[in-house]
Amino acid sequence: MQASQQQAAGGAVPLHVEQFTLRRGPVAVLDAVSLTLAEGQTLALIGESGAGKSTLAFAAMGLLNEPGVAMEGALRVCGDDVAHAAEKQLRRWRGTRMGLIFQDASAALNPCFTVLDHLSEPLRRHRGYSRAQCRERALALLESVGIADPQARLKAYPHELSGGMQQRVMIAIALACEPRLLLADEPTSALDVTIQAQIMALILERVHALGASAVFVLHDLALATQVADRVAVMYAGQIVEEGPAKEVLNHPRHPYTQGLRASAVEFGAERLQPIAGVVPALSNMPQGCRFAPRCPRATAQCGERPQPRTMGAVKVACWNL
Ligand SMILES: Nc1ncnc2c1ncn2[C@@H]1O[C@H](COP(=O)(O)OP(=O)(O)OP(=O)(O)O)[C@@H](O)[C@H]1O
Ligand SMILES: [Mg+2]
């Protein structure tokens, strides 16, 4: 890591989210979310579609600082509040403090630019590299993500690469300037199952090599226990349970986490039990616990919002534990 980057990181935690609420118009897409990720730690965000996982990852990249989106509370990356930073500042931080890997590399890569163009952009912008330096570093980056014949690949356009190779290129771009925090939004779900494990292992290996921290948005609970130190379970814009990944997923306490477990194919349940009902519309959320209308354990008290309770190493927001 360059000295300037070490200084930028300032020893502050890579990600600190506190009572963070994000509204689109009147609707709270994220509602009082709190979590902290320590240096070198990995976190999996799990939960049904629409829970707000991508929103949290995108907000941490500073990609939602736009009219129509209101943010309250703290969303700090390496000590600085991303939610209220100016675009100029964010452009300096994207790539050096935080990097993003999307689900679909073919949509994220620009079809008019070569692999070398893509890799050179952050290197020129953040490090002021010359063409020759960019080329040299780009070669090393392609090698580091396991791309064979990197010389030839530098000149390739995205459509000339397989899906797996495109994803490797995107990993190389995201990590080119050694960010402290990697955000990976379903990084392997668009890929063939046979290469999903390879790509996931590659991301983890690169993250560990950099000593960086990572947030993985995942649908696969078993994968979450394999790749993440911690897990945060999201439901309708709130974190309902958070703690060490194995503890949360092997001994789920929140009725929603228990429901997720029972409906997860990958845990090898003999008979899958889907969670009854559907997530309420964001415009029509219950006042108290958002899961209460679907919860088998709901009581009158659930009309009031449960505050997260600490149970051992886990935090759970439920009245009826
Ligand atoms: N650009 C947008 N404009 C309006 N609403 C949006 C926008 N992006 C997301 N939302 C809404 O915000 C909520 C959270 O969406 P988000 O994409 O963060 O969910 P997610 O947990 O990533 O879901 P998935 O697992 O399907 O990717 C959803 O209700 C979604 O409809
Ligand atoms: Mg998403």
Tab-separated table of C-alpha atoms and ligand atoms in Angstrom:
chain	number	residue	atom	x	y	z
A	1	MET	CA	0.000	0.000	0.000
A	2	GLN	CA	1.216	3.487	-0.829
A	3	ALA	CA	2.068	5.813	2.046
A	4	SER	CA	-0.583	8.314	0.921
A	5	GLN	CA	-3.220	5.610	1.084
A	6	GLN	CA	-2.192	4.474	4.504
A	7	GLN	CA	-2.555	8.076	5.590
A	8	ALA	CA	-5.975	8.342	3.926
A	9	ALA	CA	-7.137	5.230	5.750
A	10	GLY	CA	-5.865	6.914	8.900
A	11	GLY	CA	-6.237	3.726	10.943
A	12	ALA	CA	-9.994	4.362	10.984
A	13	VAL	CA	-12.327	1.391	10.620
A	14	PRO	CA	-13.043	0.567	6.964
A	15	LEU	CA	-16.812	0.727	7.414
A	16	HIS	CA	-18.854	2.220	10.205
A	17	VAL	CA	-22.579	2.587	9.718
A	18	GLU	CA	-24.628	4.084	12.509
A	19	GLN	CA	-28.364	4.692	12.551
A	20	PHE	CA	-28.182	5.182	8.817
A	21	THR	CA	-31.485	5.865	7.082
A	22	LEU	CA	-31.836	6.325	3.331
A	23	ARG	CA	-35.092	7.659	1.912
A	24	ARG	CA	-36.285	7.736	-1.646
A	25	GLY	CA	-39.060	10.301	-1.416
A	26	PRO	CA	-41.158	9.430	1.639
A	27	VAL	CA	-40.019	5.802	1.712
A	28	ALA	CA	-37.211	4.564	3.994
A	29	VAL	CA	-35.357	2.024	1.837
A	30	LEU	CA	-32.791	1.655	4.641
A	31	ASP	CA	-34.085	2.235	8.141
A	32	ALA	CA	-31.693	2.976	11.036
A	33	VAL	CA	-29.043	0.509	9.893
A	34	SER	CA	-25.971	0.078	12.136
A	35	LEU	CA	-22.896	-2.075	11.610
A	36	THR	CA	-19.130	-1.936	11.873
A	37	LEU	CA	-16.523	-3.807	9.900
A	38	ALA	CA	-13.024	-4.095	11.332
A	39	GLU	CA	-9.777	-4.023	9.357
A	40	GLY	CA	-9.361	-7.246	7.365
A	41	GLN	CA	-12.852	-8.541	8.154
A	42	THR	CA	-15.397	-9.824	5.658
A	43	LEU	CA	-19.145	-9.382	6.001
A	44	ALA	CA	-22.000	-11.017	4.090
A	45	LEU	CA	-25.251	-9.117	3.623
A	46	ILE	CA	-28.119	-11.511	3.160
A	47	GLY	CA	-31.906	-11.226	2.930
A	48	GLU	CA	-34.721	-11.469	0.401
A	49	SER	CA	-34.929	-9.426	-2.752
A	50	GLY	CA	-35.683	-5.775	-2.046
A	51	ALA	CA	-34.175	-5.869	1.486
A	52	GLY	CA	-31.819	-3.004	0.638
A	53	LYS	CA	-28.539	-4.910	0.306
A	54	SER	CA	-27.479	-3.311	-2.957
A	55	THR	CA	-28.695	0.062	-1.733
A	56	LEU	CA	-26.358	-0.169	1.259
A	57	ALA	CA	-23.412	-1.232	-0.930
A	58	PHE	CA	-24.059	1.512	-3.486
A	59	ALA	CA	-24.506	4.132	-0.782
A	60	ALA	CA	-21.121	3.105	0.679
A	61	MET	CA	-19.580	3.753	-2.766
A	62	GLY	CA	-21.120	7.223	-2.681
A	63	LEU	CA	-23.205	6.385	-5.726
A	64	LEU	CA	-26.526	7.473	-4.256
A	65	ASN	CA	-25.641	11.057	-3.387
A	66	GLU	CA	-28.267	12.401	-5.732
A	67	PRO	CA	-31.415	14.515	-5.663
A	68	GLY	CA	-34.397	12.499	-4.487
A	69	VAL	CA	-32.298	10.464	-2.053
A	70	ALA	CA	-32.128	11.725	1.553
A	71	MET	CA	-29.638	10.229	3.990
A	72	GLU	CA	-29.435	10.581	7.768
A	73	GLY	CA	-27.064	9.089	10.316
A	74	ALA	CA	-23.484	8.045	9.626
A	75	LEU	CA	-22.041	6.047	6.742
A	76	ARG	CA	-18.303	6.246	7.265
A	77	VAL	CA	-15.665	4.628	5.081
A	78	CYS	CA	-12.152	4.879	6.559
A	79	GLY	CA	-13.450	7.487	8.975
A	80	ASP	CA	-15.128	9.872	6.519
A	81	ASP	CA	-18.827	10.271	5.933
A	82	VAL	CA	-19.539	9.121	2.402
A	83	ALA	CA	-23.234	10.015	2.555
A	84	HIS	CA	-22.542	13.707	2.840
A	85	ALA	CA	-19.336	14.018	0.805
A	86	ALA	CA	-19.077	16.046	-2.393
A	87	GLU	CA	-18.685	14.268	-5.734
A	88	LYS	CA	-15.141	15.597	-6.131
A	89	GLN	CA	-14.119	13.993	-2.845
A	90	LEU	CA	-15.953	10.759	-3.665
A	91	ARG	CA	-14.097	10.450	-6.963
A	92	ARG	CA	-10.835	10.522	-5.027
A	93	TRP	CA	-12.051	7.825	-2.638
A	94	ARG	CA	-13.620	5.451	-5.197
A	95	GLY	CA	-10.872	3.052	-6.134
A	96	THR	CA	-8.487	4.014	-3.357
A	97	ARG	CA	-10.734	3.579	-0.311
A	98	MET	CA	-13.612	1.592	-1.706
A	99	GLY	CA	-13.955	-0.611	-4.764
A	100	LEU	CA	-17.084	-2.191	-6.234
A	101	ILE	CA	-17.650	-5.460	-8.056
A	102	PHE	CA	-21.047	-5.806	-9.716
A	103	GLN	CA	-23.049	-8.903	-10.439
A	104	ASP	CA	-22.818	-8.545	-14.193
A	105	ALA	CA	-19.400	-7.660	-15.582
A	106	SER	CA	-20.654	-7.531	-19.161
A	107	ALA	CA	-22.924	-4.630	-18.206
A	108	ALA	CA	-20.298	-2.901	-16.051
A	109	LEU	CA	-17.491	-2.930	-18.616
A	110	ASN	CA	-17.611	-0.388	-21.440
A	111	PRO	CA	-17.817	-2.226	-24.787
A	112	CYS	CA	-15.837	0.538	-26.540
A	113	PHE	CA	-12.768	0.222	-24.311
A	114	THR	CA	-10.087	-2.441	-24.166
A	115	VAL	CA	-8.986	-4.222	-21.016
A	116	LEU	CA	-5.918	-1.965	-20.922
A	117	ASP	CA	-8.106	1.170	-21.177
A	118	HIS	CA	-10.245	-0.046	-18.276
A	119	LEU	CA	-7.280	-0.833	-16.049
A	120	SER	CA	-5.400	2.361	-16.947
A	121	GLU	CA	-8.209	4.716	-15.966
A	122	PRO	CA	-7.914	4.333	-12.167
A	123	LEU	CA	-4.124	4.079	-12.325
A	124	ARG	CA	-3.844	7.339	-14.255
A	125	ARG	CA	-6.447	9.118	-12.167
A	126	HIS	CA	-5.274	8.101	-8.702
A	127	ARG	CA	-1.603	7.423	-9.171
A	128	GLY	CA	-0.715	9.594	-12.142
A	129	TYR	CA	0.884	6.642	-13.939
A	130	SER	CA	2.324	7.098	-17.435
A	131	ARG	CA	1.211	4.880	-20.327
A	132	ALA	CA	4.184	2.576	-19.821
A	133	GLN	CA	3.569	2.315	-16.075
A	134	CYS	CA	-0.115	1.599	-16.669
A	135	ARG	CA	0.765	-1.174	-19.082
A	136	GLU	CA	3.233	-2.770	-16.700
A	137	ARG	CA	0.835	-2.613	-13.752
A	138	ALA	CA	-2.090	-3.816	-15.900
A	139	LEU	CA	-0.094	-6.910	-16.860
A	140	ALA	CA	0.699	-7.652	-13.232
A	141	LEU	CA	-2.960	-7.134	-12.272
A	142	LEU	CA	-4.200	-9.527	-14.962
A	143	GLU	CA	-1.716	-12.104	-13.772
A	144	SER	CA	-2.847	-11.623	-10.187
A	145	VAL	CA	-6.430	-12.469	-11.172
A	146	GLY	CA	-5.367	-15.598	-13.039
A	147	ILE	CA	-5.777	-14.473	-16.648
A	148	ALA	CA	-3.687	-16.533	-19.040
A	149	ASP	CA	-1.697	-14.747	-21.760
A	150	PRO	CA	-2.176	-11.280	-20.234
A	151	GLN	CA	-0.187	-9.590	-23.038
A	152	ALA	CA	-2.805	-10.605	-25.587
A	153	ARG	CA	-5.736	-9.900	-23.242
A	154	LEU	CA	-4.716	-6.289	-22.699
A	155	LYS	CA	-5.855	-5.454	-26.233
A	156	ALA	CA	-9.130	-7.355	-25.960
A	157	TYR	CA	-12.554	-5.714	-25.838
A	158	PRO	CA	-15.028	-7.015	-23.235
A	159	HIS	CA	-17.088	-9.002	-25.786
A	160	GLU	CA	-13.968	-10.972	-26.703
A	161	LEU	CA	-13.772	-12.394	-23.179
A	162	SER	CA	-15.814	-15.129	-21.492
A	163	GLY	CA	-18.087	-14.207	-18.572
A	164	GLY	CA	-15.596	-15.599	-16.070
A	165	MET	CA	-12.755	-13.632	-17.628
A	166	GLN	CA	-14.819	-10.446	-17.631
A	167	GLN	CA	-15.458	-10.953	-13.925
A	168	ARG	CA	-11.728	-11.427	-13.345
A	169	VAL	CA	-11.046	-8.181	-15.215
A	170	MET	CA	-13.606	-6.367	-13.080
A	171	ILE	CA	-11.928	-7.697	-9.925
A	172	ALA	CA	-8.591	-6.414	-11.245
A	173	ILE	CA	-10.104	-2.975	-11.940
A	174	ALA	CA	-11.773	-2.747	-8.525
A	175	LEU	CA	-8.525	-3.673	-6.763
A	176	ALA	CA	-6.097	-1.801	-9.053
A	177	CYS	CA	-5.497	0.991	-6.549
A	178	GLU	CA	-5.671	-1.235	-3.484
A	179	PRO	CA	-8.868	-0.022	-1.804
A	180	ARG	CA	-9.355	-0.662	1.905
A	181	LEU	CA	-12.942	-1.802	1.437
A	182	LEU	CA	-14.277	-3.987	-1.348
A	183	LEU	CA	-18.021	-4.082	-1.989
A	184	ALA	CA	-19.069	-7.083	-4.048
A	185	ASP	CA	-22.731	-7.200	-5.046
A	186	GLU	CA	-23.566	-10.810	-5.883
A	187	PRO	CA	-20.189	-11.156	-7.591
A	188	THR	CA	-20.774	-14.654	-8.922
A	189	SER	CA	-24.512	-15.078	-9.438
A	190	ALA	CA	-24.324	-14.241	-13.168
A	191	LEU	CA	-21.700	-16.939	-13.717
A	192	ASP	CA	-21.818	-20.607	-14.534
A	193	VAL	CA	-21.898	-22.638	-11.300
A	194	THR	CA	-18.683	-24.400	-12.247
A	195	ILE	CA	-16.693	-21.174	-12.084
A	196	GLN	CA	-18.555	-19.460	-9.230
A	197	ALA	CA	-16.371	-21.080	-6.581
A	198	GLN	CA	-13.173	-20.168	-8.461
A	199	ILE	CA	-14.155	-16.509	-8.727
A	200	MET	CA	-15.261	-16.307	-5.121
A	201	ALA	CA	-11.982	-17.885	-3.977
A	202	LEU	CA	-10.076	-15.437	-6.162
A	203	ILE	CA	-11.830	-12.399	-4.661
A	204	LEU	CA	-11.169	-13.648	-1.128
A	205	GLU	CA	-7.530	-14.372	-1.920
A	206	ARG	CA	-7.016	-10.865	-3.382
A	207	VAL	CA	-8.832	-9.200	-0.476
A	208	HIS	CA	-6.687	-11.067	2.044
A	209	ALA	CA	-3.503	-10.313	0.070
A	210	LEU	CA	-4.296	-6.591	0.310
A	211	GLY	CA	-5.306	-6.823	3.960
A	212	ALA	CA	-8.558	-5.172	2.881
A	213	SER	CA	-12.077	-5.644	4.236
A	214	ALA	CA	-15.009	-6.768	2.140
A	215	VAL	CA	-18.778	-6.703	2.060
A	216	PHE	CA	-20.359	-9.470	-0.023
A	217	VAL	CA	-23.991	-9.291	-1.006
A	218	LEU	CA	-25.004	-12.942	-1.231
A	219	HIS	CA	-28.081	-15.060	-1.683
A	220	ASP	CA	-26.360	-18.319	-0.875
A	221	LEU	CA	-26.346	-18.786	2.914
A	222	ALA	CA	-23.916	-21.718	2.891
A	223	LEU	CA	-21.490	-19.631	0.846
A	224	ALA	CA	-21.853	-16.821	3.393
A	225	THR	CA	-20.622	-19.112	6.170
A	226	GLN	CA	-17.628	-20.064	4.034
A	227	VAL	CA	-16.470	-16.645	2.908
A	228	ALA	CA	-17.579	-14.196	5.570
A	229	ASP	CA	-16.435	-13.608	9.129
A	230	ARG	CA	-19.671	-11.815	9.920
A	231	VAL	CA	-23.162	-11.768	8.541
A	232	ALA	CA	-25.885	-9.125	8.627
A	233	VAL	CA	-29.398	-10.337	7.901
A	234	MET	CA	-31.548	-7.652	6.295
A	235	TYR	CA	-35.302	-7.534	6.085
A	236	ALA	CA	-37.195	-4.681	4.431
A	237	GLY	CA	-34.442	-2.128	4.952
A	238	GLN	CA	-33.506	-3.111	8.495
A	239	ILE	CA	-30.818	-5.339	9.977
A	240	VAL	CA	-32.634	-7.923	12.069
A	241	GLU	CA	-29.642	-10.018	13.141
A	242	GLU	CA	-25.896	-9.499	12.943
A	243	GLY	CA	-22.869	-11.356	14.245
A	244	PRO	CA	-20.235	-14.014	13.483
A	245	ALA	CA	-21.361	-15.762	10.261
A	246	LYS	CA	-21.286	-19.346	11.530
A	247	GLU	CA	-23.013	-18.440	14.787
A	248	VAL	CA	-25.832	-16.510	13.043
A	249	LEU	CA	-26.453	-19.057	10.290
A	250	ASN	CA	-25.961	-22.264	12.253
A	251	HIS	CA	-27.880	-21.049	15.311
A	252	PRO	CA	-30.266	-18.402	13.971
A	253	ARG	CA	-32.189	-16.564	16.685
A	254	HIS	CA	-34.370	-14.102	14.783
A	255	PRO	CA	-37.554	-15.716	13.387
A	256	TYR	CA	-36.683	-14.253	9.968
A	257	THR	CA	-33.167	-15.753	9.962
A	258	GLN	CA	-34.701	-19.060	11.059
A	259	GLY	CA	-37.145	-18.805	8.158
A	260	LEU	CA	-34.327	-18.077	5.722
A	261	ARG	CA	-32.432	-21.103	6.975
A	262	ALA	CA	-35.457	-23.387	6.655
A	263	SER	CA	-36.078	-22.199	3.096
A	264	ALA	CA	-32.445	-22.448	1.969
A	265	VAL	CA	-31.782	-25.177	-0.577
A	266	GLU	CA	-28.048	-25.033	0.035
A	267	PHE	CA	-28.322	-26.163	3.649
A	268	GLY	CA	-29.657	-29.455	2.357
A	269	ALA	CA	-33.026	-29.360	4.133
A	270	GLU	CA	-35.040	-32.429	3.257
A	271	ARG	CA	-38.246	-30.490	3.044
A	272	LEU	CA	-37.997	-26.803	2.208
A	273	GLN	CA	-40.268	-24.508	4.156
A	274	PRO	CA	-40.790	-21.191	2.430
A	275	ILE	CA	-41.466	-18.178	4.635
A	276	ALA	CA	-45.199	-17.531	4.449
A	277	GLY	CA	-46.443	-14.237	3.020
A	278	VAL	CA	-44.555	-11.543	1.150
A	279	VAL	CA	-42.450	-8.523	2.076
A	280	PRO	CA	-44.815	-5.547	2.524
A	281	ALA	CA	-44.472	-2.646	0.091
A	282	LEU	CA	-42.012	-0.026	1.339
A	283	SER	CA	-44.758	2.567	1.102
A	284	ASN	CA	-46.894	0.511	3.462
A	285	MET	CA	-44.517	-0.754	6.147
A	286	PRO	CA	-45.791	-1.645	9.613
A	287	GLN	CA	-44.776	0.886	12.276
A	288	GLY	CA	-43.071	-1.572	14.604
A	289	CYS	CA	-41.208	-4.720	13.589
A	290	ARG	CA	-41.377	-4.912	9.815
A	291	PHE	CA	-41.383	-8.712	9.890
A	292	ALA	CA	-44.313	-8.973	12.355
A	293	PRO	CA	-47.067	-9.589	9.738
A	294	ARG	CA	-45.222	-12.755	8.586
A	295	CYS	CA	-43.810	-13.809	11.934
A	296	PRO	CA	-45.008	-16.961	13.672
A	297	ARG	CA	-43.969	-15.510	17.041
A	298	ALA	CA	-45.505	-12.037	16.712
A	299	THR	CA	-47.218	-10.563	19.784
A	300	ALA	CA	-48.864	-7.213	20.535
A	301	GLN	CA	-45.477	-5.839	21.581
A	302	CYS	CA	-44.228	-6.139	17.986
A	303	GLY	CA	-46.282	-3.059	17.116
A	304	GLU	CA	-43.324	-1.225	18.633
A	305	ARG	CA	-39.981	-1.346	16.906
A	306	PRO	CA	-37.610	-3.816	18.650
A	307	GLN	CA	-34.159	-2.441	19.449
A	308	PRO	CA	-31.229	-4.774	18.748
A	309	ARG	CA	-30.369	-6.878	21.793
A	310	THR	CA	-26.934	-8.339	22.397
A	311	MET	CA	-26.978	-12.100	22.879
A	312	GLY	CA	-23.421	-13.362	23.216
A	313	ALA	CA	-21.606	-12.222	20.077
A	314	VAL	CA	-24.832	-11.634	18.154
A	315	LYS	CA	-27.210	-8.666	17.949
A	316	VAL	CA	-30.843	-9.507	17.345
A	317	ALA	CA	-33.790	-7.143	16.931
A	318	CYS	CA	-36.747	-9.141	18.204
A	319	TRP	CA	-39.016	-8.879	21.248
A	320	ASN	CA	-39.705	-12.595	21.530
A	321	LEU	CA	-36.437	-14.458	21.923
B	1	LIG	N1	-33.259	3.524	-8.363
B	1	LIG	C1	-34.278	3.187	-7.568
B	1	LIG	N2	-35.408	3.926	-7.554
B	1	LIG	C2	-36.429	3.605	-6.749
B	1	LIG	N3	-36.425	2.581	-5.892
B	1	LIG	C3	-35.340	1.821	-5.861
B	1	LIG	C4	-34.200	2.071	-6.689
B	1	LIG	N4	-33.268	1.138	-6.419
B	1	LIG	C5	-33.791	0.344	-5.470
B	1	LIG	N5	-35.038	0.756	-5.138
B	1	LIG	C6	-35.908	0.122	-4.127
B	1	LIG	O1	-35.186	0.015	-2.924
B	1	LIG	C7	-35.478	-1.219	-2.278
B	1	LIG	C8	-34.196	-1.946	-1.993
B	1	LIG	O2	-33.614	-2.350	-3.231
B	1	LIG	P1	-32.211	-3.077	-3.336
B	1	LIG	O3	-31.908	-3.154	-4.783
B	1	LIG	O4	-31.238	-2.411	-2.453
B	1	LIG	O5	-32.556	-4.522	-2.756
B	1	LIG	P2	-31.646	-5.825	-2.706
B	1	LIG	O6	-31.671	-6.302	-1.301
B	1	LIG	O7	-30.340	-5.556	-3.324
B	1	LIG	O8	-32.494	-6.842	-3.595
B	1	LIG	P3	-31.982	-7.976	-4.622
B	1	LIG	O9	-31.660	-9.160	-3.779
B	1	LIG	O10	-33.172	-8.217	-5.491
B	1	LIG	O11	-30.823	-7.441	-5.387
B	1	LIG	C9	-36.434	-1.966	-3.190
B	1	LIG	O12	-37.736	-1.779	-2.715
B	1	LIG	C10	-36.263	-1.299	-4.522
B	1	LIG	O13	-37.458	-1.357	-5.259
B	2	MG	MG	-29.370	-6.265	-5.014
